[in-house]
XYZ file of C-alpha atoms in Angstrom:
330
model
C -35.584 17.677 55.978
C -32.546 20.004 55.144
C -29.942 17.948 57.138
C -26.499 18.712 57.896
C -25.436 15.792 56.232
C -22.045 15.015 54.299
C -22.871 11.753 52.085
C -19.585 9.844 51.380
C -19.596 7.064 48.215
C -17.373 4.384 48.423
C -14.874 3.159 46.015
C -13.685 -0.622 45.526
C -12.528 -3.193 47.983
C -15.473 -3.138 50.523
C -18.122 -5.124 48.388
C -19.609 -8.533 49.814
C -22.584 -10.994 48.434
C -25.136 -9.841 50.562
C -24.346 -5.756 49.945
C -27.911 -5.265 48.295
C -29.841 -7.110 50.694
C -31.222 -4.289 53.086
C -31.948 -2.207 50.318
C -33.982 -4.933 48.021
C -36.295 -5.115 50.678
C -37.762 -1.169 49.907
C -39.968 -2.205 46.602
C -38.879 0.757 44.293
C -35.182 -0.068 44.720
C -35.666 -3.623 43.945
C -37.881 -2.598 40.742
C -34.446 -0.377 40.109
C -32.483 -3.049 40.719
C -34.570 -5.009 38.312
C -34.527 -2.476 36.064
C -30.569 -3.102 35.647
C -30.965 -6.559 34.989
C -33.236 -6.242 31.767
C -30.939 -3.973 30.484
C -27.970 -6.561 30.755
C -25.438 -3.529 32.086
C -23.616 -6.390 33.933
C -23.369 -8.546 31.300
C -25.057 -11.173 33.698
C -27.956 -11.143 36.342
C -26.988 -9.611 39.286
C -27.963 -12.678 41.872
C -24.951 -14.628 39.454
C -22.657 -12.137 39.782
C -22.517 -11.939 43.784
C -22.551 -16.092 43.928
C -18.869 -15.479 42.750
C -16.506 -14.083 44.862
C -14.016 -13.506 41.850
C -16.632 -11.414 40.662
C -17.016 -9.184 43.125
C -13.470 -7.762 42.743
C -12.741 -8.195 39.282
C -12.079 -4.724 38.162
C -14.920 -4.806 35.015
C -17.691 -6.101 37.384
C -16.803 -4.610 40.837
C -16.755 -0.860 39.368
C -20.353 -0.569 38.689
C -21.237 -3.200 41.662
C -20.137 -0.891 43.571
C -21.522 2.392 41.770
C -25.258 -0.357 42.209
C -24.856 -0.645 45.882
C -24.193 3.292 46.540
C -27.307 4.261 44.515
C -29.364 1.163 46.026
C -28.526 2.354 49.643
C -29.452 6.313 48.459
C -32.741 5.277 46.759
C -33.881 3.172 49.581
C -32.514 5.542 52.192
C -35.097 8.432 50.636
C -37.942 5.933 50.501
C -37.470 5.505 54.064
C -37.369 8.841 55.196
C -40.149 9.721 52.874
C -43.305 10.358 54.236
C -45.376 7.867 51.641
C -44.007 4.936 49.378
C -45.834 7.013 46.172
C -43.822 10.837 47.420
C -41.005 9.993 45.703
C -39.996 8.475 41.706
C -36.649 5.877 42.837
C -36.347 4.188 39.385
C -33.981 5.125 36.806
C -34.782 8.553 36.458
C -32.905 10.403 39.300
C -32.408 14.064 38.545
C -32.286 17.183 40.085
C -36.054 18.105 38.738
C -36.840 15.120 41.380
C -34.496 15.860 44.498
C -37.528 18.143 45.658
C -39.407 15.014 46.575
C -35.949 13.259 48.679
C -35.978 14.684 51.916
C -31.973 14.294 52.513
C -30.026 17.529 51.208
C -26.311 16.691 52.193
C -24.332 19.340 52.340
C -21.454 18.107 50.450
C -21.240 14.716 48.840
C -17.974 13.179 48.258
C -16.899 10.219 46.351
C -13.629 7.788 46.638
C -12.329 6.784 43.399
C -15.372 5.164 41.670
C -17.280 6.596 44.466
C -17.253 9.858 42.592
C -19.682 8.517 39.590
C -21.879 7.776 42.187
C -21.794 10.911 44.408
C -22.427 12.915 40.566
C -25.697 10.483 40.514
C -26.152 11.193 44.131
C -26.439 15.007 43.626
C -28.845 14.262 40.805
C -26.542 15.344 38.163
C -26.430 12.119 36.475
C -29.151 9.515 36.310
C -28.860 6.356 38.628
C -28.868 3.539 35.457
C -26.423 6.000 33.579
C -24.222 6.003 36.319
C -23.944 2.423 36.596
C -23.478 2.242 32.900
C -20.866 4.726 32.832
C -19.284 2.695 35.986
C -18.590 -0.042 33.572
C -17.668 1.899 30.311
C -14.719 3.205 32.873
C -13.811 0.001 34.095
C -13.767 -1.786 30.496
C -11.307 0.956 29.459
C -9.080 0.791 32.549
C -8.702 -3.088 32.407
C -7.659 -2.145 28.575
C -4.279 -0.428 30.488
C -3.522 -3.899 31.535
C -1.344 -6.112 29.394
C -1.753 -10.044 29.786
C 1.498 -10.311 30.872
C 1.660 -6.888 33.156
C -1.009 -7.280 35.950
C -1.411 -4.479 38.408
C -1.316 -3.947 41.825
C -1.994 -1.614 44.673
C -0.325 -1.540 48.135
C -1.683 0.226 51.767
C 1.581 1.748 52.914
C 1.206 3.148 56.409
C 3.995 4.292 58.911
C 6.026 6.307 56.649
C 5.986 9.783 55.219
C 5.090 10.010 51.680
C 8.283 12.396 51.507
C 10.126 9.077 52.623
C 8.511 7.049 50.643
C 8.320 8.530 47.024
C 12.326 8.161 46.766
C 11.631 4.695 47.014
C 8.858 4.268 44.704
C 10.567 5.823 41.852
C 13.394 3.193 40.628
C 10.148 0.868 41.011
C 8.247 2.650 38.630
C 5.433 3.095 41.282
C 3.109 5.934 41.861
C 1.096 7.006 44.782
C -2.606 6.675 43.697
C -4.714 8.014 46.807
C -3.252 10.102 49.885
C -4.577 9.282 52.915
C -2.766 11.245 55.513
C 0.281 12.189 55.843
C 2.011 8.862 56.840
C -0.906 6.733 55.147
C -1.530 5.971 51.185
C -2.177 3.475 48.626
C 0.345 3.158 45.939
C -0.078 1.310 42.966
C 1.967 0.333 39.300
C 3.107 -3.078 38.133
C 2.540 -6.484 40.173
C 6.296 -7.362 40.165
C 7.242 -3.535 41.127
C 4.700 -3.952 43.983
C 6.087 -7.354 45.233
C 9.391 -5.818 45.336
C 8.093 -2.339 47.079
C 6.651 -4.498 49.826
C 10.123 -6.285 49.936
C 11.784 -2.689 50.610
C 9.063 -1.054 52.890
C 8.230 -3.921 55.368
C 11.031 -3.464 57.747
C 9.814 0.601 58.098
C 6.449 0.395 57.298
C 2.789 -1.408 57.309
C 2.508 -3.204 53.849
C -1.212 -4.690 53.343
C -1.964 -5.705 49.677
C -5.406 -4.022 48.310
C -8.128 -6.263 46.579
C -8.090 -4.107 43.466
C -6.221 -5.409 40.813
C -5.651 -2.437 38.673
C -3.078 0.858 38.498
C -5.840 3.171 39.422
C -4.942 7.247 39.489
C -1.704 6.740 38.245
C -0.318 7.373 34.353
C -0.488 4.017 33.808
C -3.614 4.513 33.116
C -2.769 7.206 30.762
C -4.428 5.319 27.851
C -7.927 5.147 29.143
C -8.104 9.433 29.329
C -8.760 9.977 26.235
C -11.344 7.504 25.360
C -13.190 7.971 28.587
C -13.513 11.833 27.834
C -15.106 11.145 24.555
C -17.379 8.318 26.122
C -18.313 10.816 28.682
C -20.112 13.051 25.909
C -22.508 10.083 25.314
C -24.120 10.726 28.361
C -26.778 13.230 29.805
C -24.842 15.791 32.981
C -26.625 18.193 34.150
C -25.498 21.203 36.138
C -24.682 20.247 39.787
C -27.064 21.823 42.679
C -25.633 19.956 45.301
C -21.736 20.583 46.216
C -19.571 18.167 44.994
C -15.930 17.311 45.803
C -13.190 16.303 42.882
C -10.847 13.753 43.878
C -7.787 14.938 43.132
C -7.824 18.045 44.551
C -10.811 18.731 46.921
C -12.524 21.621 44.699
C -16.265 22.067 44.515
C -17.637 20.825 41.409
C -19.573 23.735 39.552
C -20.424 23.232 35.964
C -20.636 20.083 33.621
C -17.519 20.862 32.081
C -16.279 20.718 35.425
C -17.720 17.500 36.251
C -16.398 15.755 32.696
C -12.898 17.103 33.486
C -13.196 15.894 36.847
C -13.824 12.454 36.447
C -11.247 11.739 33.470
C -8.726 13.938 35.848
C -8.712 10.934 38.397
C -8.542 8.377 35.902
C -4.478 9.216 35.604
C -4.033 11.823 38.743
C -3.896 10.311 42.919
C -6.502 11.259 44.706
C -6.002 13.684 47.567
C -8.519 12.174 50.074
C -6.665 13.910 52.981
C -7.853 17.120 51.531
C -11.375 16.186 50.697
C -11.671 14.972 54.299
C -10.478 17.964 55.031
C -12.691 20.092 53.221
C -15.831 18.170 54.869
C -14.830 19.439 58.690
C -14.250 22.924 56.987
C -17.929 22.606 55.763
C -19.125 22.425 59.474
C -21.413 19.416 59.240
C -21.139 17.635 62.361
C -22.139 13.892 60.898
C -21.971 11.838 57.828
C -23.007 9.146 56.199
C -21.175 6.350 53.941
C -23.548 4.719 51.426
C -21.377 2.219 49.996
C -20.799 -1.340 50.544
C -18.379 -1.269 53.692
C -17.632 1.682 56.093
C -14.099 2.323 55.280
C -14.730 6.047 54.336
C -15.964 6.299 57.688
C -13.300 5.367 59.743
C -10.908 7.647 57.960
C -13.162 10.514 58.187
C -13.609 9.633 62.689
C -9.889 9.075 62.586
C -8.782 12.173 60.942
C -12.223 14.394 62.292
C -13.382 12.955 65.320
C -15.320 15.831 65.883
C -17.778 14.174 62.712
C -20.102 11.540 63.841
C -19.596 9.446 60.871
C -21.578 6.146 60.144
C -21.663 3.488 57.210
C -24.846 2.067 56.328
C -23.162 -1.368 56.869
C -22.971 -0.127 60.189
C -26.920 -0.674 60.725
C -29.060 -3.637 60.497
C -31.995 -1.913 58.815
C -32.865 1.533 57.168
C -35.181 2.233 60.010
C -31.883 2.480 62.208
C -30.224 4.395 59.796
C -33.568 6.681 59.212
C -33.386 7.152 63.486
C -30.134 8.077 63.936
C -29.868 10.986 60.865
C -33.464 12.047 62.775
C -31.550 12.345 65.795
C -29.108 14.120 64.041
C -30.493 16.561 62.290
């Protein structure tokens, strides 16, 4: 199966206790899941860490929860489509020698903040249990940009051009950390700075206050660069054979140097998700799917391409529905 398929990887704020429980039920992934367990990535089991709702969206635990639940839904996805339990290997080692036995070739793969670990482990380029390692390497170094004192916070603005808005955000210290559209972003910086942002922008525009508690794609996170592009070395690319998307600009991902630059890039940069939307129409793939935990990705992409039939896995209530309707799709 060669399907016209754009595969989009979610990044924070959708995740919920029960986001592994379709894909646990396909016996590789749960050996995978397993897998993660024994090697104490978390830093707890993984049943512990979705009993607490603090943990699910605190910034060290949700970043490779959420990096977990994307691979989870793309291993058990394959075993579903493929045509015998044994055809394919789903555990840890995920690589492009293997993507000959996964019958779904997207396209284009694109990945939302921490989404784009997982889309690199999605194209094979990265193993699935080094991805989720590297998920929390990132996140431990991130949380490091955030004094005791100093939390962070991050703000949906919508209703206002960004050409309105940046005069405002600039006495505040504030940066705009993913585009959106043209009238739609997040913004993030300082808690206090937010707070008084939301102050400013609620008589012209929609304020709603993002569960992510951290300056993402902004220089406030200026401190983490450096580190994360020498932790980045300790682990095994390889070069991508699936397309790709950066976050911060849109460009197809070609080499491993490209992919390392890439990913510390959006550490301290916004991310331009207008343009990689974008960039999927351009591709000419008529449907998509979002892997994650939540479909948020997909209502962007149907609001801003309606002519893309794009679906969450959330969306379904099994992987036999989601196996039917990319059949009927393809």
């Amino acid at each position: 199966m060669n399907a016209p398929l754009i595969i989009l990887c979610s990044g924070q704020g959708g995740q919920y206790a029960r986001m592994f429980e379709l894909a646990q039920q396909q016996p590789k992934v749960a050996q995978w899941l397993a897998q993660i367990d024994a090697q104490n990535i978390l830093g707890q089991k993984l049943d512990a860490v979705l009993a607490s709702a603090e943990n699910l969206f605190d910034n060290t635990l949700a970043q490779p929860l959420v990096v977990m639940a994307t691979m989870a839904n793309w291993l058990a996805l394959n075993a579903k489509l493929s045509k015998s339990s044994s055809a394919a290997d789903l555990g840890a080692e995920v690589r492009h020698e293997d993507l000959s036995s996964f019958l779904l070739k997207p396209t284009m793969i694109v990945g939302y903040s921490i989404g784009e670990v997982s889309a690199h482990a999605v194209s094979g380029s990265l193993e699935a249990t080094a991805a989720v390692d590297l998920a929390k390497q990132r996140a431990a170094l991130m949380q490091a940009c955030v004094e005791p004192d100093a939390p962070h916070g991050m703000l949906a603005v919508s209703g206002l051009n960004i050409h309105q808005l940046k005069p405002v955000l600039k006495p505040l210290s504030l940066y705009i950390a993913i585009v959106i559209n043209e009238d739609r972003c997040l913004i993030a910086g300082l808690e206090k700075n937010i707070q008084a942002a939301v102050a400013l922008l609620s008589p012209r525009a929609i304020c709603t206050k993002v569960p992510v508690h951290i300056a993402s794609h902004t220089p406030l996170m200026d401190p983490a660069a450096l580190p994360f592009a020498q932790r980045l070395n300790d682990y095994d690319f390889c070069t991508p054979k699936q397309t790709v998307l950066a976050g911060i600009d849109a460009h197809r991902v070609t080499s491993v140097v490209d992919i390392k630059a890439s990913l510390v890039a959006q550490l301290n940069q916004a991310i331009r998700w207008d343009e990689c939307m974008d960039q999927c129409a351009e591709s000419g793939a008529q449907f998509a799917l979002e892997i994650g935990p939540g479909n948020a990705l997909s209502k962007m992409l149907r609001e801003r391409h309606p002519q893309i039939d794009a679906r969450a896995v959330s969306d379904f209530r099994s992987f036999a529905g989601v196996a039917m309707w990319i059949r009927k799709n393809r």
